[in-house]
Coordinates of C-alpha atoms and ligand atoms in Angstrom, one line a residue:
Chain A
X1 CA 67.8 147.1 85.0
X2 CA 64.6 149.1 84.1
X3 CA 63.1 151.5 85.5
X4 CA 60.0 151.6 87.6
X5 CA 56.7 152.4 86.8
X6 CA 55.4 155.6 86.5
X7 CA 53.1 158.4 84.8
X8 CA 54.8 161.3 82.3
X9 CA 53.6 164.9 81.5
X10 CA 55.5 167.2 79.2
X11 CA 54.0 170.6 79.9
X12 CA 54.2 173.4 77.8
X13 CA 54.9 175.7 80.4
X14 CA 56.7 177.2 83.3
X15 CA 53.3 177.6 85.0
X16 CA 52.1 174.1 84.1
X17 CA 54.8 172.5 85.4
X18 CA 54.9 174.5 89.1
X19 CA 51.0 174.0 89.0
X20 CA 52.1 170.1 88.5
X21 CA 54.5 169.7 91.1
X22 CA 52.5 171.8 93.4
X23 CA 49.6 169.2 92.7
X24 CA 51.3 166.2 93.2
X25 CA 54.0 167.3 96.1
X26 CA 56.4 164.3 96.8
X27 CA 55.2 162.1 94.3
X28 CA 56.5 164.3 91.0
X29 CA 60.0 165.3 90.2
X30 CA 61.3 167.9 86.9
X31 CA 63.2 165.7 84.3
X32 CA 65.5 168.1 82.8
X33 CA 68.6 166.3 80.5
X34 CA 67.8 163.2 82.2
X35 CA 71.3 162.4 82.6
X36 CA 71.3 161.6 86.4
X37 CA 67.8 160.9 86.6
X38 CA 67.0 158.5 84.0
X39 CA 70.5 156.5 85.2
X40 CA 68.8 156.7 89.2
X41 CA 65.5 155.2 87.5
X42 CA 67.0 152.2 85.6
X43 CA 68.6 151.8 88.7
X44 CA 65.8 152.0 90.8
X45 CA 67.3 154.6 93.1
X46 CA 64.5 156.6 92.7
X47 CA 60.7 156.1 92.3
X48 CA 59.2 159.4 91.3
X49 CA 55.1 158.8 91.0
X50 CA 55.6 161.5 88.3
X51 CA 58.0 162.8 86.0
X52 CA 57.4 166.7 84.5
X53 CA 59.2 167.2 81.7
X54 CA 60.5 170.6 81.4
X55 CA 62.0 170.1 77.5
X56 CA 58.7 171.9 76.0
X57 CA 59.1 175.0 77.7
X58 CA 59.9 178.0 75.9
X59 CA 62.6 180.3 77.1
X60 CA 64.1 177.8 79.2
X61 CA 67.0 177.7 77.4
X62 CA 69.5 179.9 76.1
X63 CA 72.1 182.1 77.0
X64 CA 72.0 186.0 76.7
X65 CA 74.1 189.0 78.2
X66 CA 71.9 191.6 80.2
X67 CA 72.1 194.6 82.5
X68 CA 75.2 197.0 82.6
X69 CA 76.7 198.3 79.9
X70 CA 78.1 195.8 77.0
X71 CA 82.0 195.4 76.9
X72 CA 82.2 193.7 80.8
X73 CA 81.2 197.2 82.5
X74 CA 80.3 196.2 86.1
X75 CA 76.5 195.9 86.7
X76 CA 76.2 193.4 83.5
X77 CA 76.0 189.8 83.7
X78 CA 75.0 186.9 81.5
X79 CA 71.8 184.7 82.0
X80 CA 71.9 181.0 81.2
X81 CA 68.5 179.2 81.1
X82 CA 68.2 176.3 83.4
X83 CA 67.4 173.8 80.5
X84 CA 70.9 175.0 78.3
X85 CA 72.7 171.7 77.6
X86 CA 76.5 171.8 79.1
X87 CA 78.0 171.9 75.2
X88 CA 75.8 174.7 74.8
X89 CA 76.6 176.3 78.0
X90 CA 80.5 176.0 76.9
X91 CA 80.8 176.9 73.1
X92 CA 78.3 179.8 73.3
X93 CA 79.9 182.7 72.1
X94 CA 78.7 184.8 75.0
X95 CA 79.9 182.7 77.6
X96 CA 83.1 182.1 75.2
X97 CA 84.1 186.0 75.5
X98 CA 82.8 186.9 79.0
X99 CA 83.0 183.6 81.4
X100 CA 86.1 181.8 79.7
X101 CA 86.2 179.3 83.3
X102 CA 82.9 177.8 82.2
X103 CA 84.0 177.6 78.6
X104 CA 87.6 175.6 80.1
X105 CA 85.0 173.6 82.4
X106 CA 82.4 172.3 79.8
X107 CA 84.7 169.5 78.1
X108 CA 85.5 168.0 81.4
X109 CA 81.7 167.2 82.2
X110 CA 80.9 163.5 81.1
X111 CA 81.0 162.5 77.3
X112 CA 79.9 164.4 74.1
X113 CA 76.3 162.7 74.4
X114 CA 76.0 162.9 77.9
X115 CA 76.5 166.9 77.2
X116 CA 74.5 166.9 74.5
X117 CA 71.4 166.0 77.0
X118 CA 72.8 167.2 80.4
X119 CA 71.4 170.4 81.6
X120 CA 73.4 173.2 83.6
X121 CA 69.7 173.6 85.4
X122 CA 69.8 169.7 86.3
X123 CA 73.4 170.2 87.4
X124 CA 73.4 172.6 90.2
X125 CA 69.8 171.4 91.1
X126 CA 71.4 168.4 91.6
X127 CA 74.6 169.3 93.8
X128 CA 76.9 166.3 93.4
X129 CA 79.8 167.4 95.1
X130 CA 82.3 166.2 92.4
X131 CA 80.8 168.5 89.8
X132 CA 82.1 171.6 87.6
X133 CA 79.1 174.0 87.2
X134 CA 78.6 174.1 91.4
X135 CA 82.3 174.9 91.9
X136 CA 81.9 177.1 88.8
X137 CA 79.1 178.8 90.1
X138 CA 80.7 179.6 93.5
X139 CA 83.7 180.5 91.8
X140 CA 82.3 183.0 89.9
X141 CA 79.5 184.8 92.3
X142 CA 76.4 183.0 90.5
X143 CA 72.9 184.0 91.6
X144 CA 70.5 180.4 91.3
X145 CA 67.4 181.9 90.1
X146 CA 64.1 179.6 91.0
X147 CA 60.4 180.2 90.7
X148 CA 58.0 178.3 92.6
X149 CA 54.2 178.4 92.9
X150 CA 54.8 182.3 94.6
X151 CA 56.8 183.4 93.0
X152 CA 60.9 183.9 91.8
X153 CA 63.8 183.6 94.3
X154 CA 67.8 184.4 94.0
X155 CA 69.6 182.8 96.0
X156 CA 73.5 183.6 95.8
X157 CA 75.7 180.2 95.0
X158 CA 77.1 180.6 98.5
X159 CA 73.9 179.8 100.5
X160 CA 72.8 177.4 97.4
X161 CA 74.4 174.5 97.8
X162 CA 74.1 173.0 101.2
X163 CA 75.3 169.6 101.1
X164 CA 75.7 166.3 99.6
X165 CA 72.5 166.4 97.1
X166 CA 71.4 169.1 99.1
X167 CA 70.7 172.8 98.2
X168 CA 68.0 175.4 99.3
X169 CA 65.4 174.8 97.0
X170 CA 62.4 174.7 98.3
X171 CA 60.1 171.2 97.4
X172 CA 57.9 172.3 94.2
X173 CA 60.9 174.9 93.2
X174 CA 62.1 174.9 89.8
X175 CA 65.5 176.5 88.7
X176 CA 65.0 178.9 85.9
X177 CA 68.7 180.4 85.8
X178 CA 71.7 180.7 86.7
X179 CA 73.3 184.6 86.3
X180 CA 76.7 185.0 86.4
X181 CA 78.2 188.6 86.5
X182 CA 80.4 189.8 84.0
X183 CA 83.6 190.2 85.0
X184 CA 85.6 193.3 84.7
X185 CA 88.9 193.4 82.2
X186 CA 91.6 193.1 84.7
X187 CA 89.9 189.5 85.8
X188 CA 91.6 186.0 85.8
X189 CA 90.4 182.6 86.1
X190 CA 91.9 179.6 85.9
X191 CA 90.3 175.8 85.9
X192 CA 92.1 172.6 86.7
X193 CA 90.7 168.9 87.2
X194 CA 92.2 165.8 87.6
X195 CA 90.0 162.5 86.9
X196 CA 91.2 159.1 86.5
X197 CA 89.8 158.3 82.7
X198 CA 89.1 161.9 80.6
X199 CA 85.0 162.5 81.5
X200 CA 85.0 160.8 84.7
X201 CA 84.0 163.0 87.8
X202 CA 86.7 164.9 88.9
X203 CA 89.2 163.3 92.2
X204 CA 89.5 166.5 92.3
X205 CA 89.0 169.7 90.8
X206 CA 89.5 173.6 91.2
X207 CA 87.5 176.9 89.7
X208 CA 89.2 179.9 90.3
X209 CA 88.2 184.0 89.2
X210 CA 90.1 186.9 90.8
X211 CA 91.6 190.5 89.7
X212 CA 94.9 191.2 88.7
X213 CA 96.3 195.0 88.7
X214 CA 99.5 196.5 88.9
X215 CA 100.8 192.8 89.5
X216 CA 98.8 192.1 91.9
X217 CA 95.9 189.7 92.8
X218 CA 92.9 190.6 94.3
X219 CA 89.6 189.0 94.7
X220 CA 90.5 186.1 94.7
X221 CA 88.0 183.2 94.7
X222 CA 89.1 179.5 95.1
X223 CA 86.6 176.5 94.5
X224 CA 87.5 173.0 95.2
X225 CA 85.1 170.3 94.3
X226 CA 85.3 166.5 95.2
X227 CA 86.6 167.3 98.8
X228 CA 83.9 168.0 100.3
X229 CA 79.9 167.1 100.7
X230 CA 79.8 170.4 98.6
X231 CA 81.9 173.2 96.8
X232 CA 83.9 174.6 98.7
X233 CA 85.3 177.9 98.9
X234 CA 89.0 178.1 100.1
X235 CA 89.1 181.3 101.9
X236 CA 92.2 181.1 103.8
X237 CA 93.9 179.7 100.7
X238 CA 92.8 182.5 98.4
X239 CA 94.3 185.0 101.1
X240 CA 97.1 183.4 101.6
X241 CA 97.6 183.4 97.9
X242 CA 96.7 187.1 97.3
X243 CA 99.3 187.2 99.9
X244 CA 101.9 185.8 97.5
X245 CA 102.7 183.1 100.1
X246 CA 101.4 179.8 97.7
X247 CA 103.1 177.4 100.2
X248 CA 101.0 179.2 103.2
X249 CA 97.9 178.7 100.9
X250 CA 98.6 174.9 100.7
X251 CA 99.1 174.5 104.3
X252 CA 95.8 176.3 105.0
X253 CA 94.0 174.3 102.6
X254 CA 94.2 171.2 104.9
X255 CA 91.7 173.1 107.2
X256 CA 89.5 174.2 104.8
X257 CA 88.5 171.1 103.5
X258 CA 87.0 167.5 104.5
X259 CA 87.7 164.9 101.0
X260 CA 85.8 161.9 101.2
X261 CA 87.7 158.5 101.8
X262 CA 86.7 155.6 99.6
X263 CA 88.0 152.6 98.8
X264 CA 89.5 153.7 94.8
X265 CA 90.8 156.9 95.9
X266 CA 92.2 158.0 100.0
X267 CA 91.3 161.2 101.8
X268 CA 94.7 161.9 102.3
X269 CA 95.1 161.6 98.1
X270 CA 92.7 164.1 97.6
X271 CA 94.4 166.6 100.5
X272 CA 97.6 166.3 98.5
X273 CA 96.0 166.5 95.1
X274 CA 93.8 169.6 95.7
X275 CA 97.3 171.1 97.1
X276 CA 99.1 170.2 93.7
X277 CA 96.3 172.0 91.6
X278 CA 96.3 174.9 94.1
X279 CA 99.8 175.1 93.5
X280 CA 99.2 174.9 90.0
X281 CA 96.5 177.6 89.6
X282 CA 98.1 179.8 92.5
X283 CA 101.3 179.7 90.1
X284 CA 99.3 180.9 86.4
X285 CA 97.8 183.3 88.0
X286 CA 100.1 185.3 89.7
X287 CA 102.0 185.1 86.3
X288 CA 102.1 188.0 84.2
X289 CA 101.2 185.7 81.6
X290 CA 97.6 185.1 79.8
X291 CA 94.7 183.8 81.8
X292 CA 95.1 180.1 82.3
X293 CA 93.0 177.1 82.4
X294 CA 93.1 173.4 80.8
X295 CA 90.9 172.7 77.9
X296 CA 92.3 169.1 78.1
X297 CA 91.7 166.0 79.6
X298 CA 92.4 165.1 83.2
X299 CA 94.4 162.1 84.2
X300 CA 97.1 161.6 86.4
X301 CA 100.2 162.0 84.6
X302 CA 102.3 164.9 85.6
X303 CA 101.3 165.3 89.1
Chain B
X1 CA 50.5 167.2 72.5
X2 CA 48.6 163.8 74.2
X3 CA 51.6 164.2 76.8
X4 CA 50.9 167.3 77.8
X5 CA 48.3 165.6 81.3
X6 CA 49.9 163.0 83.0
X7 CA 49.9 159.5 82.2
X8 CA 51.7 156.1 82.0
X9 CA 51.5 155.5 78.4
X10 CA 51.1 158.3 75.6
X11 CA 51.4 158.1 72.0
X12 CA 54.4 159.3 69.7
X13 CA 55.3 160.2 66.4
X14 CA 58.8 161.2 64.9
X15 CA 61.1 160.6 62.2
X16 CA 63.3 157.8 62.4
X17 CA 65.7 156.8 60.6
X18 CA 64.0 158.9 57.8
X19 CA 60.7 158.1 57.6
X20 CA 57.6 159.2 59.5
X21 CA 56.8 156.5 62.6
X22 CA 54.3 156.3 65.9
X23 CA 54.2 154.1 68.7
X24 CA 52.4 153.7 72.1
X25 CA 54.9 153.9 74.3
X26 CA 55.0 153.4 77.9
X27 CA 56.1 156.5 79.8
X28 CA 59.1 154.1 82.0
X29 CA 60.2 152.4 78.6
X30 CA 63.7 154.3 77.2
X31 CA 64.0 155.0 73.9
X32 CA 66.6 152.0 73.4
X33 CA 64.3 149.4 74.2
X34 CA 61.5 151.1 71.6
X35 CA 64.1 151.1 69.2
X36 CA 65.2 147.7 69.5
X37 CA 61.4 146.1 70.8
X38 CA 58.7 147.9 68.7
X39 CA 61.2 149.2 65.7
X40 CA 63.8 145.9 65.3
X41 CA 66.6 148.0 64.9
X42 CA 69.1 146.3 66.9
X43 CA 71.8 147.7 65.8
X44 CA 70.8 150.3 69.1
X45 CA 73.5 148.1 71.4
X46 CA 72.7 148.1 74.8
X47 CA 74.8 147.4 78.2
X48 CA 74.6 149.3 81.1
X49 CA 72.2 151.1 80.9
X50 CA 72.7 154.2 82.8
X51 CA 74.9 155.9 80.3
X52 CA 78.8 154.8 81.2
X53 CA 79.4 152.4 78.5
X54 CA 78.0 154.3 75.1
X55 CA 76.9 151.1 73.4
X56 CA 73.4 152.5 73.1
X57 CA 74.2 156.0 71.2
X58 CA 72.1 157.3 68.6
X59 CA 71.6 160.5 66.7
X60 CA 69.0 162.7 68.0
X61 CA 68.0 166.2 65.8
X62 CA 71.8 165.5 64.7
X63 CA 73.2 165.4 68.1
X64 CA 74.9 162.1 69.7
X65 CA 72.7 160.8 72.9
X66 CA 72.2 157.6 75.2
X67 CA 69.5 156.0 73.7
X68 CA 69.1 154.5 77.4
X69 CA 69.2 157.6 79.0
X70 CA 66.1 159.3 77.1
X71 CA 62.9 158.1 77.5
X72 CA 60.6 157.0 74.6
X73 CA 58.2 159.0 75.0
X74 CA 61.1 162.0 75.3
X75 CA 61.4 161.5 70.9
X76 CA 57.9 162.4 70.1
X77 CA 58.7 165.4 67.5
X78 CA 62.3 164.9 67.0
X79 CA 64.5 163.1 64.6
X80 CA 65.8 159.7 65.1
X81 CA 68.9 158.0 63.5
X82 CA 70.4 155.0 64.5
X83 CA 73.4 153.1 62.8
X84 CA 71.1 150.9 60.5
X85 CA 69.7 154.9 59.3
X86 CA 73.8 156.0 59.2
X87 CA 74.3 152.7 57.0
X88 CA 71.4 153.0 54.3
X89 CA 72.4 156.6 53.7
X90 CA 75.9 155.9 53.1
X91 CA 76.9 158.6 55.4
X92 CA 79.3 156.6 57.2
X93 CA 80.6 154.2 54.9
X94 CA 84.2 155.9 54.8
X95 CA 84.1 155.5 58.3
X96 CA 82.8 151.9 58.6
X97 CA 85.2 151.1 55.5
X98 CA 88.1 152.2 57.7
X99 CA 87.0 150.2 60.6
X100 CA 87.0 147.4 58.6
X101 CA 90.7 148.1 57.2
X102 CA 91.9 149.0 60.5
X103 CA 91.0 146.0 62.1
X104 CA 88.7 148.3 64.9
X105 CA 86.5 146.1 65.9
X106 CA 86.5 142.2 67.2
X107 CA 83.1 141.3 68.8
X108 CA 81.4 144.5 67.5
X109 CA 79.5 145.3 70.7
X110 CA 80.7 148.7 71.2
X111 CA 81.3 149.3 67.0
X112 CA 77.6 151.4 66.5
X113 CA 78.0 152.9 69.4
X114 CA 81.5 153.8 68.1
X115 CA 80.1 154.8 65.0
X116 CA 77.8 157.5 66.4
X117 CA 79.9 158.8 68.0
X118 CA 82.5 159.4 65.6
X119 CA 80.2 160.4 63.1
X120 CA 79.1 162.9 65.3
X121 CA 82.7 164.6 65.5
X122 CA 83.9 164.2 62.0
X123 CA 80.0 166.0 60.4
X124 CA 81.3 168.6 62.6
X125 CA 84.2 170.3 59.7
X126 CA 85.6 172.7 62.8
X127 CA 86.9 170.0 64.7
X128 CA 90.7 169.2 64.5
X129 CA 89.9 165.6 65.0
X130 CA 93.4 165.1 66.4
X131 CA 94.2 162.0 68.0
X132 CA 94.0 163.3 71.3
X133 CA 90.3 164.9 70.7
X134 CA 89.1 161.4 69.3
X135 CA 90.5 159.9 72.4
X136 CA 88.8 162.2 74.1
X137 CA 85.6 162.0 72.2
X138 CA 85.8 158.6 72.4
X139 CA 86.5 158.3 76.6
X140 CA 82.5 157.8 76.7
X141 CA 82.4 154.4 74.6
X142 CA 83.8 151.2 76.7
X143 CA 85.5 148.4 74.0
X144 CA 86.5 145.3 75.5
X145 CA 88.1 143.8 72.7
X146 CA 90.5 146.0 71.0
X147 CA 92.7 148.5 73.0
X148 CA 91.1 151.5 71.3
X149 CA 94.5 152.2 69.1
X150 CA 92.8 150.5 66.0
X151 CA 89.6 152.6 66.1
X152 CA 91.7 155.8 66.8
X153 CA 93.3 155.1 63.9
X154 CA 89.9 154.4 61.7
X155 CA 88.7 157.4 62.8
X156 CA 92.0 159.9 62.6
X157 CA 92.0 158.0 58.2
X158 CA 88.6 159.2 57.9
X159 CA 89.2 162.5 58.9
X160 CA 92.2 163.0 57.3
X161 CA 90.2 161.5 54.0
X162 CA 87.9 163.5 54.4
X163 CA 89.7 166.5 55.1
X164 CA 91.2 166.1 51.8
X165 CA 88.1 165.7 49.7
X166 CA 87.4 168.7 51.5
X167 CA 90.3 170.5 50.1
X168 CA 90.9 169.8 46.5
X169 CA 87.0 170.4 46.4
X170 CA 87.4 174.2 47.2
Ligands
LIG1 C1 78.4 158.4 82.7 C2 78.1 159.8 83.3 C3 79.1 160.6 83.6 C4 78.8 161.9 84.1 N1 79.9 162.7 84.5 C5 79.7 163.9 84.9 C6 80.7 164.8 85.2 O1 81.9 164.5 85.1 N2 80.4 166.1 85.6 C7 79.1 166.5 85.8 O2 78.8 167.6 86.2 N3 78.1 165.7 85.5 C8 78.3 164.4 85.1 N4 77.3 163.6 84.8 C9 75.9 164.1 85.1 C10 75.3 164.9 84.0 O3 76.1 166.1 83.9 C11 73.9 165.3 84.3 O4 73.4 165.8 83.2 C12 73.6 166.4 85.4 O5 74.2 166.1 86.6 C13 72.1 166.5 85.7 O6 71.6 167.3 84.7 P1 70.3 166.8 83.9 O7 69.9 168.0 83.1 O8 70.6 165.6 83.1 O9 69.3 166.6 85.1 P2 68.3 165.4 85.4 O10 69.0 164.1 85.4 O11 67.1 165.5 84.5 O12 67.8 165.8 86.8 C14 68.7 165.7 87.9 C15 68.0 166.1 89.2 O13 67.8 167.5 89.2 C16 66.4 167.8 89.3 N5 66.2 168.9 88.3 C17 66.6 169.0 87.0 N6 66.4 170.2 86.5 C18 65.8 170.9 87.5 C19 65.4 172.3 87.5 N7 65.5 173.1 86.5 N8 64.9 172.7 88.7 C20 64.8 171.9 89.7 N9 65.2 170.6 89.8 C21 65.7 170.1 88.6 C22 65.7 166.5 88.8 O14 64.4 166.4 89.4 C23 66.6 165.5 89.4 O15 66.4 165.3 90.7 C24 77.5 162.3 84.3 C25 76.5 161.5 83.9 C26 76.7 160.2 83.4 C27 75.6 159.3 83.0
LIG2 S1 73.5 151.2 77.5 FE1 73.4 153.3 77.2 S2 75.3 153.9 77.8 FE2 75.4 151.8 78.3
LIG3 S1 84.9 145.3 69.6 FE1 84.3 144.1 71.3 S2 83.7 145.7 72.7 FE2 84.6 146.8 71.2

């Protein structure tokens, strides 16, 4: 199908493009990678009056390590721009040495060209449930950073996404960043997913960051995503865990979240799948061994 | 930059498949159907159009993208090449030999689709281009026709060729 009609403006920037939206309210929307938007057009499941094109801005894009002192001290964290393209996201060198889960998450997003275009900015902004860089976000403390018409907001992943498509930016807003802190030496992560063809969104799929000292785990934070109208942090689970009771994590999982039932794939398939990779991650981590997570594919096999 | 107030048509200018072009585009058209409508090259395959079933990928400032999933207007200053651009330079004809002598294609739909893609992984020399990471590469482009064990084997020759050459040149 093709898309709709409508007008196109490529400003040059950020203040152009609030000014826009501002201007034309619910008529305009930001096109960022374009790779959920331009598919919603030639489907006609939207019908924006206006698209602002935020590819021409300057400084959008990019990742850089700020604040604290270099070498993961606590205070520091690293700033990707909202336009960074997910391969970018993943193989930057920064994000390579300091946030190794959103390294492990990147080759699980879509294809190589959908990454290519795809936007971290367009992903959380857009807050499909089945998605990495929400979960990843949560996982990892991640402050959404937004400027609208008055000004810049941070709003703390946790009270970002709010539902199905649904997170607190305000109409007109336009996410500039996402920060992630850097996280100390003793910290461990671990990322699993399982889809049913390598690329597809994730059945199900976890992002996990904690502390580990003296053998033990500590600060431990679980994120499931596909189970929920959101990302969903596992609370009870994570305790239970640091409680080295994995099998009273598993149980208390089934109250901490609500998987969607469709016809391809049961809720009570995606209860006993997000158990599996909880028992999976629970299991790495709490070994002495390196920091884990899968740099493969998903798929079935093996469960 | 004409695009830069609002408007359902705007004019564009880039470089496709090596040489200097502009258009009038319409701002809803995507850049496969200018491709295919106002440039003829229809080698730009298209299916589903919303970005599942890679027929439609080109190369854009190097980088493999859905031609249905940018708009036209969206290529104004960049760099185009499609497969006809891949052919005439000779960049892929390893590649496009070895499909040939692997049997990897039948109807050829997905094939430049294919192509892109692969050449995409195999310009980049830090890749292992192992058969697993091909498949993987390669999970983004649907083929109806030929079980995908033929192209991962055109693709794995090439690299392997190519890794060679690479070799007894240093
Ligand atoms: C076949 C296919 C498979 C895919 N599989 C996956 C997958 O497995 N995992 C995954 O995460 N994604 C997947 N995607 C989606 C892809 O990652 C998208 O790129 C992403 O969800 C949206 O990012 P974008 O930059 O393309 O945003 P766009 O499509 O441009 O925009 C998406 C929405 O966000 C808004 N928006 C964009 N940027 C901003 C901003 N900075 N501030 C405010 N609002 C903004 C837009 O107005 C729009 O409503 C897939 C896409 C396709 C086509
Ligand atoms: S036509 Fe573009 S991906 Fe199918
Ligand atoms: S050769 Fe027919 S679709 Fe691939």
């Amino acid at each position: 199908m093709k898309a709709p009609d409508f007008a196109y403006v490529r400003p040059a920037s950020l203040d152009a493009a609030l000014a826009l939206l501002a201007e034309h309210g619910e008529d305009a929307v930001p096109l960022a990678g374009g790779q959920s938007l331009v598919t919603a057009l030639n489907m006609r499941l939207a019908s924006p009056r206006l698209l602002v094109d935020l590819n021409a801005i300057p400084d959008l894009a990019g990742v850089s390590e700020a604040g604290g002192q270099e070498g993961g001290q606590e205070g520091g964290f690293v700033r990707i721009g909202a336009m960074t393209r997910h391969r970018d996201v993943g193989t930057a060198s920064v994000v390579r040495e300091r946030l190794p889960l959103l390294a492990a998450a990147m080759p699980h997003i879509a294809h190589p060209a959908i990454r290519n275009r795809g936007t971290i900015g367009g992903s959380v902004a857009l807050a499909d449930p089945a998605t990495e860089w929400p979960a990843c976000c949560l996982a990892a403390g991640a402050t959404i950073v937004a400027r609208g018409c008055h000004g810049e907001r941070r709003i703390a992943a946790e009270d970002f996404f709010l539902g199905l498509y649904a997170t607190a930016l305000e109409p007109g807003e336009i996410v500039t960043a996402v920060e992630f802190p850097v996280p100390g030496p003793d910290a461990v992560w671990g990322f699993e997913e399982l889809s049913r063809r390598h690329g597809d969104y994730a059945l199900v799929g976890l992002a996990a960051t904690g502390r580990r000292a003296g053998g033990r785990l500590t600060d431990l934070r679980l994120a499931f995503f596909g189970v929920a109208d959101r990302p969903v942090l596992a609370r009870a689970a994570a305790a239970a865990v640091e409680a080295g009771d994995v099998a009273g994590a598993q149980a208390a999982l089934a109250g901490e979240i609500d998987p969607p039932d469709d016809p391809a794939t049961k809720a009570a398939t995606r209860r006993h799948l997000a158990r599996v990779l909880l028992g999976r991650v629970a299991g790495r981590l709490r070994e002495d061994a390196a920091p884990i997570g899968t740099v493969r594919g998903g798929g079935l096999d093996g469960v | 930059m004409a695009s830069e107030s609002p408007d359902r048509e705007h004019a564009v200018a880039f470089t496709l498949n090596g040489e200097a072009v502009r258009a009038r585009v319409p701002a809803r058209m995507h850049l496969g159907d200018l491709l295919r409508g106002t440039f003829g090259l229809t080698g730009v395959h298209l299916g589903c159009e919303h970005g599942v079933c890679g027929a439609c990928t080109i190369l854009v400032d190097g980088r493999a993208v859905r031609a249905c999933l940018m708009l036209g207007v969206q290529a104004d200053g960049a760099t185009v090449e499609t497969v006809e651009g891949l052919t005439e330079s000779g960049r892929i004809g390893d590649l496009q030999d070895a499909f040939h002598a692997r049997n990897a294609l039948q109807c050829g739909y997905c094939t430049p689709g294919m192509l892109v893609t692969a050449a995409e992984l195999l310009a980049d020399e830090t890749a292992a281009a192992s058969r697993e990471e091909i498949r993987a590469v390669i999970s983004g482009n649907y083929c109806r026709c030929t079980g995908y064990h033929a192209i991962v084997d055109a693709i794995a020759t090439t690299a392997e060729a190519r890794r060679n050459r690479r070799e007894t040149a240093e």
